[in-house]
PDB file of C-alpha atoms in Angstrom:
ATOM      1  CA  UNK A 100      21.636  -5.061  19.078  1.00 40.00           C
ATOM      2  CA  UNK A 101      20.069  -1.914  20.541  1.00 42.00           C
ATOM      3  CA  UNK A 102      19.940  -0.325  17.087  1.00 42.00           C
ATOM      4  CA  UNK A 103      18.231  -3.433  15.728  1.00 42.00           C
ATOM      5  CA  UNK A 104      15.551  -3.309  18.437  1.00 40.00           C
ATOM      6  CA  UNK A 105      14.927   0.414  17.806  1.00 41.00           C
ATOM      7  CA  UNK A 106      14.620  -0.108  14.060  1.00 43.00           C
ATOM      8  CA  UNK A 107      12.294  -3.079  14.476  1.00 45.00           C
ATOM      9  CA  UNK A 108      10.153  -1.077  16.865  1.00 45.00           C
ATOM     10  CA  UNK A 109       9.833   1.713  14.306  1.00 42.00           C
ATOM     11  CA  UNK A 110       9.036  -0.816  11.616  1.00 43.00           C
ATOM     12  CA  UNK A 111       6.114  -2.241  13.528  1.00 41.00           C
ATOM     13  CA  UNK A 112       4.634   1.253  13.769  1.00 40.00           C
ATOM     14  CA  UNK A 113       4.455   1.733  10.005  1.00 38.00           C
ATOM     15  CA  UNK A 114       3.797  -1.636   8.251  1.00 36.00           C
ATOM     16  CA  UNK A 115       3.290  -3.589   3.620  1.00 31.00           C
ATOM     17  CA  UNK A 116       1.518  -5.763   1.280  1.00 30.00           C
ATOM     18  CA  UNK A 117      -2.163  -5.883   0.740  1.00 32.00           C
ATOM     19  CA  UNK A 118      -3.976  -8.554   2.722  1.00 35.00           C
ATOM     20  CA  UNK A 119      -7.551  -9.594   2.161  1.00 42.00           C
ATOM     21  CA  UNK A 120      -9.979  -7.393   4.089  1.00 50.00           C
ATOM     22  CA  UNK A 121     -11.609  -9.197   7.015  1.00 66.00           C
ATOM     23  CA  UNK A 122     -14.636  -8.554   9.174  1.00 83.00           C
ATOM     24  CA  UNK A 123     -12.918  -8.243  12.521  1.00 89.00           C
ATOM     25  CA  UNK A 124     -15.188  -8.335  15.588  1.00 92.00           C
ATOM     26  CA  UNK A 125     -15.851  -5.096  17.432  1.00 92.00           C
ATOM     27  CA  UNK A 126     -13.338  -4.394  20.201  1.00 94.00           C
ATOM     28  CA  UNK A 127     -15.041  -2.767  23.199  1.00 95.00           C
ATOM     29  CA  UNK A 128     -13.453   0.531  24.284  1.00 95.00           C
ATOM     30  CA  UNK A 129     -14.234   2.416  27.491  1.00 95.00           C
ATOM     31  CA  UNK A 130     -15.443   6.038  27.216  1.00 95.00           C
ATOM     32  CA  UNK A 131     -12.247   7.220  28.911  1.00 95.00           C
ATOM     33  CA  UNK A 132      -9.998   5.493  26.335  1.00 95.00           C
ATOM     34  CA  UNK A 133      -8.791   7.210  23.151  1.00 95.00           C
ATOM     35  CA  UNK A 134      -7.680   4.933  20.298  1.00 94.00           C
ATOM     36  CA  UNK A 135      -5.559   5.273  17.168  1.00 90.00           C
ATOM     37  CA  UNK A 136      -5.109   2.604  14.504  1.00 82.00           C
ATOM     38  CA  UNK A 137      -1.546   1.333  14.084  1.00 79.00           C
ATOM     39  CA  UNK A 138      -2.263  -1.360  11.496  1.00 72.00           C
ATOM     40  CA  UNK A 139      -5.840  -1.784  10.301  1.00 71.00           C
ATOM     41  CA  UNK A 140      -5.237  -4.986   8.352  1.00 71.00           C
ATOM     42  CA  UNK A 141      -1.912  -6.795   8.424  1.00 80.00           C
ATOM     43  CA  UNK A 142      -0.332 -10.222   8.436  1.00 79.00           C
ATOM     44  CA  UNK A 143       2.165 -11.389  11.034  1.00 79.00           C
ATOM     45  CA  UNK A 144       3.908 -14.484   9.683  1.00 79.00           C
ATOM     46  CA  UNK A 145       0.805 -15.246   7.643  1.00 77.00           C
ATOM     47  CA  UNK A 146      -1.771 -14.699  10.408  1.00 80.00           C
ATOM     48  CA  UNK A 147      -4.173 -11.737   9.868  1.00 84.00           C
ATOM     49  CA  UNK A 148      -4.368  -9.212  12.664  1.00 85.00           C
ATOM     50  CA  UNK A 149      -5.275  -5.639  13.556  1.00 88.00           C
ATOM     51  CA  UNK A 150      -3.473  -3.409  16.077  1.00 88.00           C
ATOM     52  CA  UNK A 151      -4.818  -0.286  17.800  1.00 91.00           C
ATOM     53  CA  UNK A 152      -3.015   1.942  20.289  1.00 93.00           C
ATOM     54  CA  UNK A 153      -4.878   3.489  23.193  1.00 95.00           C
ATOM     55  CA  UNK A 154      -4.283   6.043  25.909  1.00 93.00           C
ATOM     56  CA  UNK A 155      -6.510   6.871  28.817  1.00 93.00           C
ATOM     57  CA  UNK A 156      -7.149   9.532  31.400  1.00 90.00           C
ATOM     58  CA  UNK A 157      -7.640   6.759  33.963  1.00 94.00           C
ATOM     59  CA  UNK A 158      -5.074   4.463  35.634  1.00 94.00           C
ATOM     60  CA  UNK A 159      -4.388   0.900  34.543  1.00 94.00           C
ATOM     61  CA  UNK A 160      -6.661  -0.544  37.236  1.00 94.00           C
ATOM     62  CA  UNK A 161      -9.693   1.162  35.642  1.00 95.00           C
ATOM     63  CA  UNK A 162      -8.894  -0.312  32.225  1.00 96.00           C
ATOM     64  CA  UNK A 163      -8.530  -3.781  33.755  1.00 96.00           C
ATOM     65  CA  UNK A 164     -11.827  -3.335  35.598  1.00 96.00           C
ATOM     66  CA  UNK A 165     -13.573  -2.309  32.371  1.00 97.00           C
ATOM     67  CA  UNK A 166     -12.497  -5.424  30.449  1.00 96.00           C
ATOM     68  CA  UNK A 167     -13.260  -7.745  33.356  1.00 96.00           C
ATOM     69  CA  UNK A 168     -16.773  -6.323  33.367  1.00 96.00           C
ATOM     70  CA  UNK A 169     -17.078  -6.564  29.579  1.00 96.00           C
ATOM     71  CA  UNK A 170     -15.762 -10.099  29.140  1.00 94.00           C
ATOM     72  CA  UNK A 171     -16.852 -11.599  32.470  1.00 90.00           C
ATOM     73  CA  UNK A 172     -15.412 -15.028  33.231  1.00 85.00           C
ATOM     74  CA  UNK A 173     -14.247 -15.473  29.615  1.00 89.00           C
ATOM     75  CA  UNK A 174     -11.001 -13.590  30.138  1.00 89.00           C
ATOM     76  CA  UNK A 175      -7.442 -14.764  30.827  1.00 89.00           C
ATOM     77  CA  UNK A 176      -5.183 -12.364  32.716  1.00 90.00           C
ATOM     78  CA  UNK A 177      -1.395 -12.219  33.005  1.00 88.00           C
ATOM     79  CA  UNK A 178       0.470  -9.771  35.248  1.00 86.00           C
ATOM     80  CA  UNK A 179       3.989  -9.216  33.891  1.00 80.00           C
ATOM     81  CA  UNK A 180       4.825  -6.312  36.168  1.00 80.00           C
ATOM     82  CA  UNK A 181       5.564  -3.611  33.623  1.00 84.00           C
ATOM     83  CA  UNK A 182       2.703  -4.936  31.449  1.00 87.00           C
ATOM     84  CA  UNK A 183      -0.720  -6.370  32.213  1.00 92.00           C
ATOM     85  CA  UNK A 184      -2.365  -8.544  29.571  1.00 91.00           C
ATOM     86  CA  UNK A 185      -5.993  -9.598  29.223  1.00 92.00           C
ATOM     87  CA  UNK A 186      -7.073 -12.030  26.500  1.00 93.00           C
ATOM     88  CA  UNK A 187     -10.529 -13.070  25.329  1.00 92.00           C
ATOM     89  CA  UNK A 188     -11.786 -15.351  22.558  1.00 91.00           C
ATOM     90  CA  UNK A 189     -14.489 -14.037  20.229  1.00 93.00           C
ATOM     91  CA  UNK A 190     -15.329 -16.777  17.717  1.00 91.00           C
ATOM     92  CA  UNK A 191     -12.339 -17.267  15.422  1.00 90.00           C
ATOM     93  CA  UNK A 192     -10.477 -14.299  16.937  1.00 91.00           C
ATOM     94  CA  UNK A 193      -8.259 -13.669  19.932  1.00 90.00           C
ATOM     95  CA  UNK A 194      -8.695 -10.200  21.444  1.00 93.00           C
ATOM     96  CA  UNK A 195      -5.777  -8.993  23.555  1.00 92.00           C
ATOM     97  CA  UNK A 196      -5.357  -5.914  25.744  1.00 94.00           C
ATOM     98  CA  UNK A 197      -1.721  -5.096  26.559  1.00 93.00           C
ATOM     99  CA  UNK A 198      -1.481  -2.335  29.173  1.00 94.00           C
ATOM    100  CA  UNK A 199       1.802  -0.641  30.031  1.00 90.00           C
ATOM    101  CA  UNK A 200       2.791   0.212  33.601  1.00 82.00           C
ATOM    102  CA  UNK A 201       1.224   3.298  35.152  1.00 80.00           C
ATOM    103  CA  UNK A 202       3.196   6.517  34.759  1.00 77.00           C
ATOM    104  CA  UNK A 203       0.831   8.799  36.651  1.00 79.00           C
ATOM    105  CA  UNK A 204      -0.441  10.208  33.342  1.00 83.00           C
ATOM    106  CA  UNK A 205      -3.099   7.550  32.689  1.00 89.00           C
ATOM    107  CA  UNK A 206      -2.927   4.078  31.191  1.00 93.00           C
ATOM    108  CA  UNK A 207      -1.774   3.341  27.643  1.00 93.00           C
ATOM    109  CA  UNK A 208      -1.168   0.241  25.575  1.00 92.00           C
ATOM    110  CA  UNK A 209      -2.427  -1.718  22.585  1.00 92.00           C
ATOM    111  CA  UNK A 210      -5.540  -3.617  21.550  1.00 94.00           C
ATOM    112  CA  UNK A 211      -4.879  -6.444  19.085  1.00 89.00           C
ATOM    113  CA  UNK A 212      -7.271  -8.708  17.223  1.00 91.00           C
ATOM    114  CA  UNK A 213      -5.787 -11.885  15.713  1.00 87.00           C
ATOM    115  CA  UNK A 214      -7.434 -14.583  13.585  1.00 87.00           C
ATOM    116  CA  UNK A 215      -5.813 -17.122  15.875  1.00 81.00           C
ATOM    117  CA  UNK A 216      -8.668 -19.659  15.898  1.00 83.00           C
ATOM    118  CA  UNK A 217      -9.732 -19.346  12.255  1.00 84.00           C
ATOM    119  CA  UNK A 218      -9.401 -22.877  10.792  1.00 81.00           C
ATOM    120  CA  UNK A 219      -8.803 -21.372   7.344  1.00 80.00           C
ATOM    121  CA  UNK A 220      -5.670 -19.581   8.518  1.00 73.00           C
ATOM    122  CA  UNK A 221      -2.324 -21.306   8.740  1.00 68.00           C
ATOM    123  CA  UNK A 222       0.968 -19.644   9.716  1.00 61.00           C
ATOM    124  CA  UNK A 223       2.948 -19.037   6.551  1.00 62.00           C
ATOM    125  CA  UNK A 224       5.529 -21.630   5.585  1.00 63.00           C
ATOM    126  CA  UNK A 225       6.848 -19.320   2.883  1.00 75.00           C
ATOM    127  CA  UNK A 226       8.270 -16.554   5.070  1.00 84.00           C
ATOM    128  CA  UNK A 227      10.529 -14.248   3.107  1.00 89.00           C
ATOM    129  CA  UNK A 228       9.189 -15.408  -0.256  1.00 88.00           C
ATOM    130  CA  UNK A 229      10.361 -13.103  -3.050  1.00 90.00           C
ATOM    131  CA  UNK A 230      13.019 -11.390  -0.922  1.00 94.00           C
ATOM    132  CA  UNK A 231      16.670 -12.202  -1.713  1.00 95.00           C
ATOM    133  CA  UNK A 232      18.616 -14.134   0.917  1.00 96.00           C
ATOM    134  CA  UNK A 233      21.974 -15.777   1.269  1.00 95.00           C
ATOM    135  CA  UNK A 234      22.059 -19.563   1.702  1.00 94.00           C
ATOM    136  CA  UNK A 235      21.473 -20.766   5.274  1.00 91.00           C
ATOM    137  CA  UNK A 236      19.414 -17.710   6.179  1.00 93.00           C
ATOM    138  CA  UNK A 237      16.479 -17.939   8.602  1.00 91.00           C
ATOM    139  CA  UNK A 238      13.421 -15.671   8.475  1.00 89.00           C
ATOM    140  CA  UNK A 239      12.185 -14.820  11.972  1.00 86.00           C
ATOM    141  CA  UNK A 240       9.390 -12.420  11.007  1.00 83.00           C
ATOM    142  CA  UNK A 241       7.627 -11.425   7.799  1.00 87.00           C
ATOM    143  CA  UNK A 242       5.070  -8.691   8.483  1.00 84.00           C
ATOM    144  CA  UNK A 243       2.797  -7.381   5.738  1.00 83.00           C
ATOM    145  CA  UNK A 244       0.273  -4.585   6.012  1.00 80.00           C
ATOM    146  CA  UNK A 245      -1.478  -1.705   4.275  1.00 73.00           C
ATOM    147  CA  UNK A 246      -1.851   1.867   5.520  1.00 69.00           C
ATOM    148  CA  UNK A 247      -3.965   3.970   3.196  1.00 68.00           C
ATOM    149  CA  UNK A 248      -2.137   4.093  -0.138  1.00 73.00           C
ATOM    150  CA  UNK A 249       1.110   2.774   1.362  1.00 77.00           C
ATOM    151  CA  UNK A 250       2.056  -0.888   1.424  1.00 82.00           C
ATOM    152  CA  UNK A 251       4.848  -2.063   3.676  1.00 85.00           C
ATOM    153  CA  UNK A 252       6.684  -5.247   4.426  1.00 88.00           C
ATOM    154  CA  UNK A 253       9.059  -5.793   7.323  1.00 87.00           C
ATOM    155  CA  UNK A 254      11.398  -8.771   7.464  1.00 90.00           C
ATOM    156  CA  UNK A 255      13.749  -9.897  10.209  1.00 90.00           C
ATOM    157  CA  UNK A 256      16.332 -12.318   8.817  1.00 93.00           C
ATOM    158  CA  UNK A 257      19.282 -14.071  10.400  1.00 92.00           C
ATOM    159  CA  UNK A 258      22.121 -14.549   7.928  1.00 94.00           C
ATOM    160  CA  UNK A 259      24.636 -17.265   8.740  1.00 94.00           C
ATOM    161  CA  UNK A 260      27.348 -15.139   7.111  1.00 95.00           C
ATOM    162  CA  UNK A 261      29.453 -12.361   8.602  1.00 93.00           C
ATOM    163  CA  UNK A 262      28.576  -8.679   8.381  1.00 91.00           C
ATOM    164  CA  UNK A 263      30.820  -7.841   5.419  1.00 92.00           C
ATOM    165  CA  UNK A 264      29.645 -10.802   3.332  1.00 94.00           C
ATOM    166  CA  UNK A 265      25.978 -10.117   4.087  1.00 95.00           C
ATOM    167  CA  UNK A 266      26.210  -6.384   3.384  1.00 93.00           C
ATOM    168  CA  UNK A 267      28.079  -6.932   0.088  1.00 94.00           C
ATOM    169  CA  UNK A 268      25.480  -9.474  -1.050  1.00 96.00           C
ATOM    170  CA  UNK A 269      22.517  -7.154  -0.519  1.00 96.00           C
ATOM    171  CA  UNK A 270      24.244  -4.070  -1.894  1.00 94.00           C
ATOM    172  CA  UNK A 271      25.218  -5.884  -5.089  1.00 95.00           C
ATOM    173  CA  UNK A 272      21.856  -7.636  -5.454  1.00 96.00           C
ATOM    174  CA  UNK A 273      19.712  -4.553  -5.059  1.00 95.00           C
ATOM    175  CA  UNK A 274      21.921  -2.465  -7.351  1.00 94.00           C
ATOM    176  CA  UNK A 275      21.428  -5.157  -9.991  1.00 95.00           C
ATOM    177  CA  UNK A 276      17.666  -4.865  -9.513  1.00 94.00           C
ATOM    178  CA  UNK A 277      17.719  -1.110 -10.124  1.00 94.00           C
ATOM    179  CA  UNK A 278      17.741   0.204  -6.563  1.00 94.00           C
ATOM    180  CA  UNK A 279      19.909   3.214  -5.735  1.00 91.00           C
ATOM    181  CA  UNK A 280      21.026   4.624  -2.392  1.00 88.00           C
ATOM    182  CA  UNK A 281      19.306   7.835  -1.370  1.00 84.00           C
ATOM    183  CA  UNK A 282      22.420   8.822   0.559  1.00 67.00           C
ATOM    184  CA  UNK A 283      25.473   6.747  -0.456  1.00 56.00           C
ATOM    185  CA  UNK A 284      26.977   5.023   2.560  1.00 50.00           C
ATOM    186  CA  UNK A 285      29.994   6.805   3.957  1.00 47.00           C
ATOM    187  CA  UNK A 286      33.210   5.005   3.319  1.00 45.00           C
ATOM    188  CA  UNK A 287      31.739   3.108   0.355  1.00 49.00           C
ATOM    189  CA  UNK A 288      34.087   0.347  -0.699  1.00 50.00           C
ATOM    190  CA  UNK A 289      35.719   0.192   2.714  1.00 51.00           C
ATOM    191  CA  UNK A 290      35.254  -2.698   5.179  1.00 52.00           C
ATOM    192  CA  UNK A 291      31.931  -2.620   7.018  1.00 53.00           C
ATOM    193  CA  UNK A 292      32.243  -1.395  10.600  1.00 55.00           C
ATOM    194  CA  UNK A 293      31.852  -4.026  13.313  1.00 56.00           C
ATOM    195  CA  UNK A 294      28.990  -2.075  14.933  1.00 63.00           C
ATOM    196  CA  UNK A 295      26.792  -2.554  11.871  1.00 78.00           C
ATOM    197  CA  UNK A 296      25.691  -0.793   8.729  1.00 85.00           C
ATOM    198  CA  UNK A 297      22.506   0.450   7.072  1.00 86.00           C
ATOM    199  CA  UNK A 298      21.305   1.210   3.546  1.00 88.00           C
ATOM    200  CA  UNK A 299      18.455   3.482   2.437  1.00 90.00           C
ATOM    201  CA  UNK A 300      17.476   2.747  -1.158  1.00 93.00           C
ATOM    202  CA  UNK A 301      14.750   3.791  -3.547  1.00 93.00           C
ATOM    203  CA  UNK A 302      13.403   2.636  -6.892  1.00 92.00           C
ATOM    204  CA  UNK A 303      10.663   4.725  -8.451  1.00 89.00           C
ATOM    205  CA  UNK A 304       7.944   4.830  -5.739  1.00 86.00           C
ATOM    206  CA  UNK A 305       9.508   2.121  -3.609  1.00 91.00           C
ATOM    207  CA  UNK A 306      11.692   2.713  -0.559  1.00 92.00           C
ATOM    208  CA  UNK A 307      13.863   0.111   1.130  1.00 92.00           C
ATOM    209  CA  UNK A 308      15.623   0.548   4.465  1.00 90.00           C
ATOM    210  CA  UNK A 309      17.961  -2.255   5.567  1.00 91.00           C
ATOM    211  CA  UNK A 310      19.957  -2.513   8.786  1.00 89.00           C
ATOM    212  CA  UNK A 311      22.737  -5.032   9.366  1.00 89.00           C
ATOM    213  CA  UNK A 312      23.797  -5.887  12.925  1.00 87.00           C
ATOM    214  CA  UNK A 313      26.388  -8.520  13.958  1.00 87.00           C
ATOM    215  CA  UNK A 314      24.792 -11.433  15.800  1.00 85.00           C
ATOM    216  CA  UNK A 315      27.260 -14.070  16.998  1.00 85.00           C
ATOM    217  CA  UNK A 316      29.101 -15.349  13.943  1.00 87.00           C
ATOM    218  CA  UNK A 317      26.291 -14.230  11.656  1.00 91.00           C
ATOM    219  CA  UNK A 318      24.310 -11.079  10.891  1.00 92.00           C
ATOM    220  CA  UNK A 319      20.802  -9.951  11.758  1.00 90.00           C
ATOM    221  CA  UNK A 320      19.084  -8.175   8.867  1.00 92.00           C
ATOM    222  CA  UNK A 321      16.025  -5.940   9.300  1.00 89.00           C
ATOM    223  CA  UNK A 322      14.486  -4.836   6.002  1.00 91.00           C
ATOM    224  CA  UNK A 323      11.574  -2.402   5.667  1.00 89.00           C
ATOM    225  CA  UNK A 324      10.051  -2.132   2.198  1.00 91.00           C
ATOM    226  CA  UNK A 325       7.493   0.603   1.510  1.00 89.00           C
ATOM    227  CA  UNK A 326       5.553   0.965  -1.750  1.00 86.00           C
ATOM    228  CA  UNK A 327       3.520   4.119  -2.402  1.00 79.00           C
ATOM    229  CA  UNK A 328       0.740   3.967  -4.947  1.00 73.00           C
TER     230      UNK A 328
END
């Protein structure tokens, strides 16, 4: 499970598929905060959003003070100990500041803007559409985004089948579709190890990284698809 969490964390830092450009509201940033875009325009389970990372020369308390002063009484705050979250509604959008615990080196965290209140937006009921799956599979997340000329899509899928059955299905299916492993898996043809397995495939300008991790009687699948134009 640890390997799954690490892979998913990396996936969320590099996101695929073009989403319609939106006019997101301006997100106020204090002079002592430095920001870097993580995903300028993405979809999380069908809901458009933008994510920006920030770091600061000032402690967390200064960042909290800045947003309290900016948003006044229209802010909701949640102290989770290792994280402090402030949320504010701006029209059809929810603006969220997620600040990590102080480390003595200044505050850091993320600023996210989500079209949460847009009446035209509905969470997708077609998660995983176009991606092969075994019967009785459940899609937990389907994240689509664009980063310059790269498109990426990240899926988290729970397969109701065991590790060997799930791995064999995807290996056979993607080989049939013209994908090839960049580095053939060691021990190819041998039973899949209980700890999990991964495949790195490419097809022309497309790259596909899939991790398989046992989860109860089934298998958790994390797939990251990147298309370069």
